[in-house]
Tab-separated table of C-alpha atoms and ligand atoms in Angstrom:
chain	number	residue	atom	x	y	z
A	16	MET	CA	141.467	68.333	102.377
A	17	GLY	CA	144.217	69.767	102.472
A	18	ALA	CA	144.312	72.666	105.005
A	19	SER	CA	146.027	74.794	101.972
A	20	ASP	CA	144.211	74.001	98.509
A	21	VAL	CA	140.640	75.381	97.201
A	22	LEU	CA	137.561	73.895	97.163
A	23	ILE	CA	134.851	74.748	95.500
A	24	ALA	CA	131.548	72.362	96.356
A	25	CYS	CA	129.042	72.424	93.501
A	26	VAL	CA	125.724	71.329	95.047
A	27	GLY	CA	122.170	70.786	93.731
A	28	LYS	CA	119.124	68.542	93.085
A	29	PRO	CA	119.495	65.465	91.495
A	30	SER	CA	120.033	65.938	87.618
A	31	ALA	CA	120.662	69.668	87.772
A	32	GLY	CA	124.171	68.942	85.641
A	33	LYS	CA	126.456	69.296	88.450
A	34	SER	CA	128.311	66.065	87.338
A	35	SER	CA	128.192	67.268	83.515
A	36	PHE	CA	129.234	70.761	84.992
A	37	LEU	CA	132.374	68.642	86.668
A	38	ASN	CA	133.176	67.528	83.628
A	39	ALA	CA	133.066	70.859	81.134
A	40	ALA	CA	134.916	72.672	83.749
A	41	THR	CA	137.629	69.441	84.213
A	42	ASP	CA	140.159	70.472	81.039
A	43	ALA	CA	140.631	67.215	79.135
A	44	THR	CA	143.791	68.890	77.412
A	45	ALA	CA	145.410	69.996	80.637
A	46	LYS	CA	148.465	67.444	81.682
A	47	VAL	CA	147.719	64.664	83.616
A	48	GLY	CA	148.418	65.623	87.237
A	49	ASN	CA	149.383	68.667	86.282
A	50	PHE	CA	148.148	70.512	89.355
A	51	PRO	CA	149.917	70.285	93.127
A	52	PHE	CA	147.287	68.466	94.870
A	53	THR	CA	148.149	65.362	96.682
A	54	THR	CA	144.925	64.400	97.802
A	55	ILE	CA	142.260	63.875	94.670
A	56	LYS	CA	139.428	61.199	95.956
A	57	PRO	CA	137.053	60.061	92.580
A	58	ASN	CA	133.930	62.881	93.304
A	59	THR	CA	136.867	65.700	93.119
A	60	ALA	CA	138.147	67.320	89.860
A	61	VAL	CA	140.551	69.861	89.638
A	62	ALA	CA	139.359	72.925	87.032
A	63	TYR	CA	142.060	75.704	85.962
A	64	VAL	CA	140.990	79.346	86.736
A	65	PRO	CA	142.675	82.191	84.259
A	66	PHE	CA	143.831	85.795	85.769
A	67	ASP	CA	146.308	87.849	84.647
A	68	CYS	CA	149.784	86.737	85.015
A	69	PRO	CA	152.255	89.356	85.896
A	70	CYS	CA	154.656	88.049	83.227
A	71	LYS	CA	152.390	90.070	80.275
A	72	LYS	CA	153.149	93.370	82.355
A	73	PHE	CA	156.789	93.171	81.956
A	74	GLY	CA	156.747	91.203	79.261
A	75	LYS	CA	158.029	87.926	79.822
A	76	GLU	CA	154.816	85.339	77.969
A	77	LYS	CA	157.777	83.873	76.004
A	78	LEU	CA	159.456	83.065	78.863
A	79	CYS	CA	156.742	82.573	81.512
A	80	GLN	CA	156.791	78.294	83.134
A	81	PRO	CA	154.308	78.116	85.001
A	82	ARG	CA	154.847	74.569	87.540
A	83	TYR	CA	151.358	74.038	87.135
A	84	GLY	CA	148.892	74.873	84.962
A	85	ARG	CA	149.381	76.910	82.475
A	86	CYS	CA	150.188	79.927	81.153
A	87	ILE	CA	148.651	81.547	77.668
A	88	ASP	CA	148.832	84.720	76.147
A	89	GLY	CA	149.373	86.178	79.675
A	90	LYS	CA	145.947	85.003	80.637
A	91	ARG	CA	147.269	82.408	83.236
A	92	TYR	CA	145.406	79.447	84.662
A	93	VAL	CA	145.642	78.222	87.743
A	94	PRO	CA	144.417	74.971	89.343
A	95	VAL	CA	141.404	74.587	92.157
A	96	LYS	CA	139.731	71.480	93.103
A	97	ILE	CA	135.828	71.503	92.191
A	98	LEU	CA	134.179	68.708	94.065
A	99	ASP	CA	130.858	67.133	93.046
A	100	VAL	CA	128.466	66.974	96.391
A	101	ALA	CA	125.701	64.482	95.020
A	102	GLY	CA	122.600	63.524	97.882
A	103	LEU	CA	121.012	66.072	98.411
A	104	VAL	CA	117.332	65.482	98.269
A	105	PRO	CA	114.665	67.981	98.912
A	106	GLY	CA	112.251	67.090	102.271
A	107	ALA	CA	115.548	66.864	103.921
A	108	SER	CA	114.955	69.294	106.500
A	109	GLU	CA	111.277	67.984	107.585
A	110	GLY	CA	112.648	64.738	109.407
A	111	LYS	CA	114.965	63.058	106.506
A	112	GLY	CA	117.421	65.681	107.267
A	113	LEU	CA	120.745	66.722	105.301
A	114	GLY	CA	122.840	63.310	104.399
A	115	ASN	CA	125.902	62.713	106.704
A	116	GLN	CA	127.766	62.420	103.886
A	117	PHE	CA	126.268	66.096	102.205
A	118	LEU	CA	127.233	67.692	105.699
A	119	ASP	CA	130.817	66.565	105.628
A	120	ASP	CA	131.276	67.882	101.915
A	121	LEU	CA	130.069	70.870	102.956
A	122	ARG	CA	132.407	71.396	105.565
A	123	THR	CA	135.134	70.828	103.711
A	124	ALA	CA	134.380	73.437	100.546
A	125	ASP	CA	135.155	76.869	100.074
A	126	ALA	CA	132.360	78.514	98.170
A	127	LEU	CA	129.473	76.838	96.440
A	128	ILE	CA	128.408	76.510	93.187
A	129	HIS	CA	124.334	75.633	93.378
A	130	VAL	CA	123.543	74.184	89.655
A	131	VAL	CA	120.156	74.754	89.268
A	132	ASP	CA	117.995	73.243	85.717
A	133	VAL	CA	116.602	76.633	85.091
A	134	SER	CA	114.495	74.689	82.270
A	135	GLY	CA	112.084	73.344	84.551
A	136	THR	CA	112.463	70.160	82.987
A	137	THR	CA	113.040	68.212	86.117
A	138	ASP	CA	110.738	68.070	89.243
A	139	GLN	CA	111.904	68.900	92.602
A	140	ASP	CA	113.610	65.126	92.764
A	141	GLY	CA	114.773	65.465	89.433
A	142	LYS	CA	112.541	63.852	87.017
A	143	GLU	CA	111.328	64.742	83.996
A	144	THR	CA	108.605	67.217	84.100
A	145	VAL	CA	107.557	70.127	82.485
A	146	GLY	CA	106.991	73.647	83.409
A	147	TYR	CA	108.602	73.138	86.948
A	148	ASP	CA	109.691	76.526	88.588
A	149	PRO	CA	113.434	76.597	89.418
A	150	ILE	CA	113.144	79.461	91.914
A	151	ASN	CA	111.938	77.051	94.651
A	152	ASP	CA	115.388	74.781	94.319
A	153	ILE	CA	117.571	78.532	94.468
A	154	ASP	CA	115.545	79.282	97.636
A	155	TRP	CA	115.329	75.210	99.102
A	156	LEU	CA	119.023	75.041	99.318
A	157	ARG	CA	119.479	77.892	101.341
A	158	SER	CA	116.722	77.270	103.712
A	159	GLU	CA	117.954	73.685	103.944
A	160	ILE	CA	121.320	74.783	105.197
A	161	TYR	CA	119.633	77.602	107.306
A	162	SER	CA	117.576	74.999	109.087
A	163	TRP	CA	120.448	72.967	109.490
A	164	ILE	CA	122.712	75.418	111.604
A	165	PHE	CA	119.651	77.888	113.100
A	166	ASN	CA	118.305	74.337	114.629
A	167	ASN	CA	121.733	73.192	116.004
A	168	LEU	CA	122.085	76.369	117.229
A	169	LYS	CA	118.906	76.423	119.600
A	170	LYS	CA	118.880	73.205	120.617
A	171	ARG	CA	122.157	74.370	122.669
A	172	TRP	CA	121.155	78.258	123.348
A	173	GLY	CA	120.016	77.412	126.951
A	174	ASN	CA	123.736	75.736	127.658
A	175	ILE	CA	125.482	78.556	124.632
A	176	VAL	CA	124.673	81.513	127.070
A	177	ARG	CA	125.180	80.162	130.537
A	178	ARG	CA	128.459	79.222	128.907
A	179	HIS	CA	128.743	82.858	127.137
A	180	VAL	CA	128.237	84.676	131.043
A	181	ALA	CA	130.009	82.777	133.146
A	182	LEU	CA	133.233	83.278	130.621
A	183	LYS	CA	132.616	86.357	129.912
A	184	ALA	CA	133.544	85.039	126.749
A	185	PRO	CA	133.633	88.090	123.951
A	186	ILE	CA	130.794	87.399	121.495
A	187	GLY	CA	133.307	86.322	118.423
A	188	GLU	CA	134.725	83.539	120.342
A	189	THR	CA	131.935	82.059	121.858
A	190	LEU	CA	130.184	81.500	118.411
A	191	GLN	CA	133.103	80.211	117.168
A	192	THR	CA	133.366	77.787	120.082
A	193	GLN	CA	129.401	77.196	117.706
A	194	PHE	CA	130.526	77.526	113.886
A	195	SER	CA	133.656	75.746	114.484
A	196	GLY	CA	131.774	72.143	113.000
A	197	TYR	CA	131.262	73.666	110.364
A	198	GLY	CA	134.769	74.654	108.575
A	199	SER	CA	134.645	78.318	110.285
A	200	ASN	CA	137.343	80.103	111.891
A	201	LEU	CA	137.902	83.136	114.490
A	202	SER	CA	137.929	86.083	112.068
A	203	MET	CA	135.200	84.199	110.159
A	204	ALA	CA	132.484	84.087	113.187
A	205	ASN	CA	133.702	87.727	113.787
A	206	ARG	CA	133.315	88.990	110.169
A	207	ALA	CA	129.999	87.439	110.680
A	208	LEU	CA	128.506	89.215	113.712
A	209	ASP	CA	129.530	92.506	111.908
A	210	ARG	CA	127.644	91.487	109.125
A	211	SER	CA	124.671	91.048	110.813
A	212	GLY	CA	125.143	94.530	112.611
A	213	ILE	CA	123.496	92.568	115.850
A	214	LYS	CA	124.583	94.730	119.103
A	215	GLU	CA	123.131	93.588	121.451
A	216	ALA	CA	124.411	91.135	124.331
A	217	LEU	CA	123.967	87.293	123.245
A	218	GLU	CA	121.502	86.826	127.133
A	219	ASN	CA	119.366	89.216	125.280
A	220	TRP	CA	119.375	87.559	121.855
A	221	ASP	CA	115.558	86.086	120.409
A	222	ASP	CA	114.906	83.980	117.832
A	223	GLU	CA	115.456	86.796	115.072
A	224	THR	CA	118.853	87.913	115.851
A	225	LEU	CA	119.935	84.231	115.888
A	226	GLY	CA	118.369	84.450	112.245
A	227	ARG	CA	119.951	87.413	111.728
A	228	LEU	CA	123.506	85.847	112.507
A	229	VAL	CA	122.907	82.210	111.022
A	230	ASP	CA	121.940	84.244	107.680
A	231	ALA	CA	125.488	86.552	107.997
A	232	PHE	CA	127.397	83.563	108.429
A	233	LEU	CA	126.008	81.632	105.656
A	234	ASP	CA	127.130	84.389	103.290
A	235	GLU	CA	130.452	84.498	105.277
A	236	ARG	CA	130.910	80.924	105.188
A	237	PHE	CA	129.612	79.484	101.806
A	238	PRO	CA	129.545	82.308	99.522
A	239	THR	CA	127.286	80.962	96.940
A	240	VAL	CA	127.581	81.677	92.666
A	241	VAL	CA	124.059	80.061	91.401
A	242	ALA	CA	125.004	78.249	87.869
A	243	LEU	CA	121.578	78.635	86.301
A	244	ASN	CA	122.412	75.610	83.873
A	245	LYS	CA	120.566	74.134	80.911
A	246	ILE	CA	120.356	77.319	78.901
A	247	ASP	CA	120.429	75.435	75.501
A	248	LEU	CA	117.293	74.096	76.271
A	249	PRO	CA	114.170	76.234	74.649
A	250	ASP	CA	111.969	77.210	78.170
A	251	SER	CA	115.063	78.542	79.949
A	252	ASP	CA	114.661	81.412	78.794
A	253	LYS	CA	111.494	83.234	80.290
A	254	ASN	CA	112.815	81.964	83.878
A	255	ILE	CA	116.405	83.090	82.986
A	256	ASP	CA	114.795	86.995	83.187
A	257	ARG	CA	112.408	86.468	85.848
A	258	ILE	CA	115.050	84.713	88.478
A	259	CYS	CA	117.589	87.469	87.430
A	260	ARG	CA	115.301	90.257	88.773
A	261	LYS	CA	114.965	88.143	91.881
A	262	TYR	CA	118.005	87.547	93.350
A	263	GLY	CA	120.328	90.076	90.693
A	264	GLU	CA	122.799	88.941	88.938
A	265	GLN	CA	126.120	89.778	90.865
A	266	ARG	CA	126.103	85.694	91.869
A	267	ILE	CA	124.356	84.224	89.559
A	268	VAL	CA	125.955	82.758	86.153
A	269	LEU	CA	124.267	81.050	82.972
A	270	THR	CA	125.928	78.001	81.826
A	271	SER	CA	125.418	75.567	79.596
A	272	ALA	CA	126.853	72.558	80.510
A	273	LEU	CA	126.121	70.003	78.174
A	274	ALA	CA	127.331	73.434	74.908
A	275	GLU	CA	131.179	73.651	77.110
A	276	THR	CA	131.558	69.703	76.972
A	277	PHE	CA	130.629	69.198	73.337
A	278	LEU	CA	132.817	72.434	72.712
A	279	ARG	CA	135.969	71.132	74.520
A	280	LYS	CA	135.702	67.819	72.983
A	281	LEU	CA	135.643	69.240	69.565
A	282	HIS	CA	138.969	71.041	70.262
A	283	LYS	CA	140.446	68.056	71.662
A	284	GLN	CA	139.434	66.178	69.082
A	285	LYS	CA	141.454	68.899	66.820
A	286	TYR	CA	138.215	69.653	64.925
A	287	ILE	CA	137.876	73.226	65.888
A	288	HIS	CA	140.016	75.783	68.027
A	289	TYR	CA	138.026	76.743	70.860
A	290	TYR	CA	139.001	79.625	72.606
A	291	GLU	CA	137.788	78.789	75.994
A	292	GLY	CA	135.641	81.448	77.933
A	293	THR	CA	134.801	82.823	75.105
A	294	ASP	CA	132.284	82.602	71.880
A	295	ARG	CA	135.157	82.028	69.350
A	296	PHE	CA	136.140	78.681	67.621
A	297	ASP	CA	137.990	78.492	64.635
A	298	LEU	CA	137.552	75.821	62.052
A	299	ALA	CA	139.843	74.511	59.506
A	300	GLU	CA	138.510	76.629	56.330
A	301	ASP	CA	139.424	79.546	59.035
A	302	GLN	CA	143.267	78.247	59.229
A	303	GLU	CA	145.407	80.060	56.888
A	304	SER	CA	148.694	78.100	57.030
A	305	PRO	CA	148.400	75.950	60.057
A	306	SER	CA	151.521	73.934	61.420
A	307	GLU	CA	151.234	70.811	61.428
A	308	ALA	CA	150.321	70.209	64.816
A	309	GLU	CA	148.166	73.250	64.681
A	310	ARG	CA	145.967	71.514	61.393
A	311	LEU	CA	142.554	71.294	62.194
A	312	LYS	CA	139.792	68.296	60.776
A	313	PRO	CA	137.380	68.687	58.606
A	314	LEU	CA	133.576	68.697	60.371
A	315	ASP	CA	130.956	66.263	59.336
A	316	GLU	CA	127.325	67.639	58.534
A	317	LYS	CA	126.079	66.326	61.679
A	318	THR	CA	128.464	67.790	64.267
A	319	ARG	CA	128.819	71.161	62.081
A	320	SER	CA	124.774	71.457	62.482
A	321	ARG	CA	125.187	70.437	65.948
A	322	LEU	CA	128.020	73.149	66.369
A	323	GLU	CA	125.512	75.710	65.048
A	324	LYS	CA	122.995	75.005	67.508
A	325	VAL	CA	125.702	75.617	70.158
A	326	GLN	CA	126.196	78.923	68.401
A	327	ASP	CA	123.310	80.103	67.849
A	328	LEU	CA	121.220	79.432	71.618
A	329	VAL	CA	124.926	80.158	73.791
A	330	LEU	CA	127.200	80.930	72.330
A	331	PHE	CA	125.659	84.260	70.338
A	332	ARG	CA	122.806	84.824	72.744
A	333	TYR	CA	124.476	84.362	76.459
A	334	GLY	CA	127.953	85.257	75.073
A	335	THR	CA	129.975	82.680	77.096
A	336	THR	CA	128.793	78.669	77.985
A	337	GLY	CA	129.635	80.123	81.094
A	338	VAL	CA	131.424	77.590	82.901
A	339	GLN	CA	134.629	79.571	83.055
A	340	ASP	CA	132.768	82.508	84.614
A	341	VAL	CA	131.309	80.368	86.824
A	342	LEU	CA	134.618	79.656	88.886
A	343	THR	CA	135.736	82.715	88.125
A	344	ARG	CA	133.044	84.722	90.007
A	345	ALA	CA	134.067	81.834	92.703
A	346	ILE	CA	136.675	82.850	93.214
A	347	GLU	CA	135.810	86.585	93.572
A	348	LEU	CA	133.317	86.322	95.823
A	349	LEU	CA	136.485	84.621	98.424
A	350	GLY	CA	137.954	87.287	96.934
A	351	LEU	CA	141.881	85.666	96.439
A	352	ILE	CA	144.136	87.253	95.388
A	353	PRO	CA	147.028	85.575	93.008
A	354	MET	CA	150.477	85.539	94.046
A	355	TYR	CA	153.391	84.902	92.608
A	356	PRO	CA	157.008	84.250	94.581
A	357	VAL	CA	160.526	84.393	92.843
A	358	ARG	CA	163.824	84.121	93.556
A	359	ASN	CA	164.696	87.179	91.617
A	360	ILE	CA	162.512	90.035	91.797
A	361	ASN	CA	164.625	91.525	88.242
A	362	ASN	CA	163.994	88.870	85.917
A	363	PHE	CA	160.885	86.595	87.975
A	364	THR	CA	163.129	83.074	87.916
A	365	SER	CA	162.728	80.959	90.780
A	366	GLY	CA	166.177	79.113	90.263
A	367	SER	CA	167.756	77.298	93.380
A	368	GLY	CA	171.641	75.883	94.234
A	369	GLY	CA	173.165	77.255	91.054
A	370	ARG	CA	169.959	76.513	88.661
A	371	THR	CA	167.682	78.995	87.173
A	372	GLY	CA	164.286	77.758	87.222
A	373	GLY	CA	160.703	78.987	85.033
A	374	VAL	CA	160.421	82.651	85.101
A	375	PHE	CA	156.609	82.827	87.086
A	376	ARG	CA	157.038	79.670	88.055
A	377	ASP	CA	154.530	79.416	91.029
A	378	CYS	CA	151.085	81.484	91.467
A	379	LEU	CA	149.127	80.677	94.757
A	380	LEU	CA	145.565	81.937	95.677
A	381	VAL	CA	145.899	84.153	98.959
A	382	GLN	CA	143.075	85.198	101.198
A	383	PRO	CA	143.336	89.093	101.673
A	384	GLY	CA	144.220	90.274	105.093
A	385	THR	CA	147.285	87.605	104.485
A	386	THR	CA	150.635	89.372	105.542
A	387	ILE	CA	153.453	89.119	103.772
A	388	ARG	CA	155.597	86.623	106.310
A	389	GLU	CA	152.070	84.360	106.740
A	390	PHE	CA	152.741	84.332	102.541
A	391	ALA	CA	156.743	83.665	102.925
A	392	LYS	CA	155.012	80.721	105.299
A	393	MET	CA	152.723	78.900	102.596
A	394	VAL	CA	155.335	79.510	100.218
A	395	HIS	CA	157.428	77.230	102.487
A	396	PRO	CA	157.995	76.764	106.029
A	397	GLU	CA	161.790	77.198	105.450
A	398	ILE	CA	161.224	80.674	104.540
A	399	ASP	CA	159.689	81.551	107.246
A	400	LYS	CA	162.555	80.234	109.006
A	401	TYR	CA	165.448	82.026	108.042
A	402	TYR	CA	162.795	84.829	106.492
A	403	GLN	CA	165.323	88.398	106.593
A	404	TYR	CA	163.295	90.308	104.723
A	405	ALA	CA	160.577	90.348	101.227
A	406	GLU	CA	161.001	92.660	97.863
A	407	THR	CA	158.750	93.593	95.710
A	408	VAL	CA	159.160	94.815	92.026
A	409	GLY	CA	161.837	97.404	91.796
A	410	SER	CA	163.907	95.602	94.800
A	411	ARG	CA	161.102	97.829	96.974
A	412	ARG	CA	161.511	96.501	100.502
A	413	LEU	CA	157.619	95.594	102.344
A	414	GLY	CA	157.137	94.746	105.866
A	415	GLU	CA	156.647	91.165	107.391
A	416	ASP	CA	153.103	93.028	108.407
A	417	ASP	CA	152.155	94.077	104.972
A	418	LEU	CA	148.955	92.745	103.305
A	419	VAL	CA	149.180	91.136	100.335
A	420	SER	CA	147.577	92.809	97.272
A	421	PRO	CA	146.832	92.705	93.094
A	422	GLU	CA	149.922	95.582	93.473
A	423	ILE	CA	152.378	93.738	95.358
A	424	ASN	CA	151.792	90.101	93.836
A	425	VAL	CA	155.519	89.676	92.684
A	426	ILE	CA	157.526	88.909	95.951
A	427	SER	CA	161.228	87.548	96.506
A	428	PHE	CA	162.157	86.624	99.991
A	429	LYS	CA	165.170	86.936	101.261
A	430	THR	CA	166.721	84.051	103.868
A	431	SER	CA	169.149	83.593	105.884
A	432	GLN	CA	170.235	80.474	104.147
A	433	GLU	CA	169.691	78.981	101.051
A	434	ILE	CA	166.016	77.185	100.926
A	435	LYS	CA	166.071	73.496	99.457
A	436	PRO	CA	164.585	73.365	96.340
A	437	PRO	CA	161.712	70.587	96.669
A	438	GLN	CA	162.114	67.038	96.211
A	439	PRO	CA	160.369	66.527	92.943
A	440	SER	CA	157.578	63.608	93.913
A	441	SER	CA	156.478	60.771	91.225
A	442	THR	CA	153.274	62.206	90.858
A	443	GLY	CA	154.870	65.631	89.973
A	444	ALA	CA	153.111	66.878	93.450
A	445	GLY	CA	155.676	68.705	95.185
A	446	SER	CA	154.352	68.641	99.159
A	447	GLY	CA	157.208	70.916	100.042
A	448	GLY	CA	157.716	73.957	98.046
A	449	GLY	CA	155.260	72.982	96.010
A	450	PRO	CA	152.676	76.455	95.073
A	451	LYS	CA	150.084	75.637	97.400
A	452	THR	CA	147.195	77.452	97.105
A	453	GLY	CA	146.194	79.324	100.978
A	454	THR	CA	143.161	79.824	102.450
A	455	LYS	CA	142.780	82.059	105.758
A	456	LYS	CA	141.590	78.321	107.001
A	457	ASP	CA	145.449	77.617	107.365
A	458	LYS	CA	146.057	80.822	108.559
A	459	ASP	CA	143.568	81.252	111.008
A	460	ASN	CA	143.915	77.912	112.273
A	461	LYS	CA	147.194	78.969	113.876
A	462	GLU	CA	145.854	81.579	115.230
B	35	LIG	N1	120.710	70.443	77.624
B	35	LIG	C1	120.955	70.325	78.586
B	35	LIG	N2	121.487	68.891	79.397
B	35	LIG	C2	122.085	68.742	80.225
B	35	LIG	C3	123.028	70.120	80.675
B	35	LIG	N3	123.894	69.649	81.720
B	35	LIG	C4	123.773	68.719	82.201
B	35	LIG	N4	122.728	68.184	81.265
B	35	LIG	C5	121.948	66.609	81.319
B	35	LIG	O1	120.892	66.442	82.509
B	35	LIG	C6	120.935	65.388	82.808
B	35	LIG	C7	121.588	65.453	84.743
B	35	LIG	O2	122.970	66.003	84.338
B	35	LIG	P1	124.011	65.484	84.967
B	35	LIG	O3	125.410	66.000	85.766
B	35	LIG	O4	124.036	64.151	85.187
B	35	LIG	O5	123.319	65.739	86.685
B	35	LIG	P2	123.625	65.376	88.681
B	35	LIG	O6	122.551	64.286	88.645
B	35	LIG	O7	123.071	66.900	88.661
B	35	LIG	O8	124.969	64.804	88.565
B	35	LIG	C8	121.827	64.453	82.092
B	35	LIG	O9	121.216	63.880	81.001
B	35	LIG	C9	123.134	65.600	81.452
B	35	LIG	O10	123.092	65.302	79.861
B	35	LIG	C10	122.668	71.473	79.864
B	35	LIG	O11	123.297	72.679	80.077
B	35	LIG	N5	122.622	71.436	78.940
B	36	LIG	MG1	125.865	63.133	89.719
């Protein structure tokens, strides 16, 4: 994975609906290749996460011109990668171990979506059944990852403590040496330690203390949204209530990958106009005087009755299909801030070398805690090299140690030399100056 891309991994037992979720989340209507990612593996897809675009606040909706993704009436759809992680088989920690491919995939992920079949119609191996309790699946994934990390630490604990004492290292650094293999960085290791509330010296930790640390590390390293999928099936209802009561609603989203795929397909085929992420769609008979391009086709009886079913079982009951909500929730858990670098802080264009480029052309998802100077480097290495100062709306100057935030998400960098525009490449994926989705990983790796 490119160090600067946000990657969300879909995990879950076989037949939970991972591939269906990926399909549903992938926008078939977007232009092919309309994203900045240069490498897309076969089991990876690109989804678009909505944010409020500043074009709305500044009355520039008509001029807004995203280089990647799109902007519809002030809703900005920013590309992120999602990965279909197959190969998670139950009973792994009792001998079989988590598969290597599975662990490799996990290491590259910024956040996880745990897809759970909430209907109880598939057993722990993904085989058809009735009345299976999906709570088993939820607990099971976390305990698998927990055991993987706990056992690895435990095996080497004697050595870890000896080395720690000999080097007189801060605890965070000792832990990071152990956690780096899971895709951690120093600030993450330190946050895990803080979160655990552990105050004892490392040499006095017992298994319970170590367990608390691993728990805290899991929360920091693998923020997880649980997608309770297949809510369209009749048996789902009773399980949903029970699960939400047990786990709280913060990390749980109800989804029907099937319903979302169906709605998007009808949209693409121009039978309906589906407003993604809502409970609304238009039919041909709802249109008053559509332009030729917008005109919808009439539905046949069979499709119409399927659509009514989706409306009754999913949209009316739960508000949305949940697919977009899962992605939004994952980005929220990561705390990523959409940042909009522009060349001209007055008209928000990004032209260079005499050309005028689109308004709010670029959007980067940035980790909280990133400084303005670090952000400059993410936008373009040459901006860092020739950096003079940064300003936000109203030509207000920012310090290079100020932190990025939603309040100052439109930023222009002044440099001592003109920055060359990125070379357009054949894939449309700019390498140099293209908008990147930055995560704390790139930043911390350079610490
Ligand atoms: N009713 C219903 N079926 C679904 C839903 N999502 C997936 N499925 C079905 O569940 C089965 C397994 O889905 P798949 O995406 O292949 O699961 P994976 O093994 O986790 O990738 C397929 O028959 C899907 O059509 C859903 O939201 N509702
Ligand atoms: Mg699959």
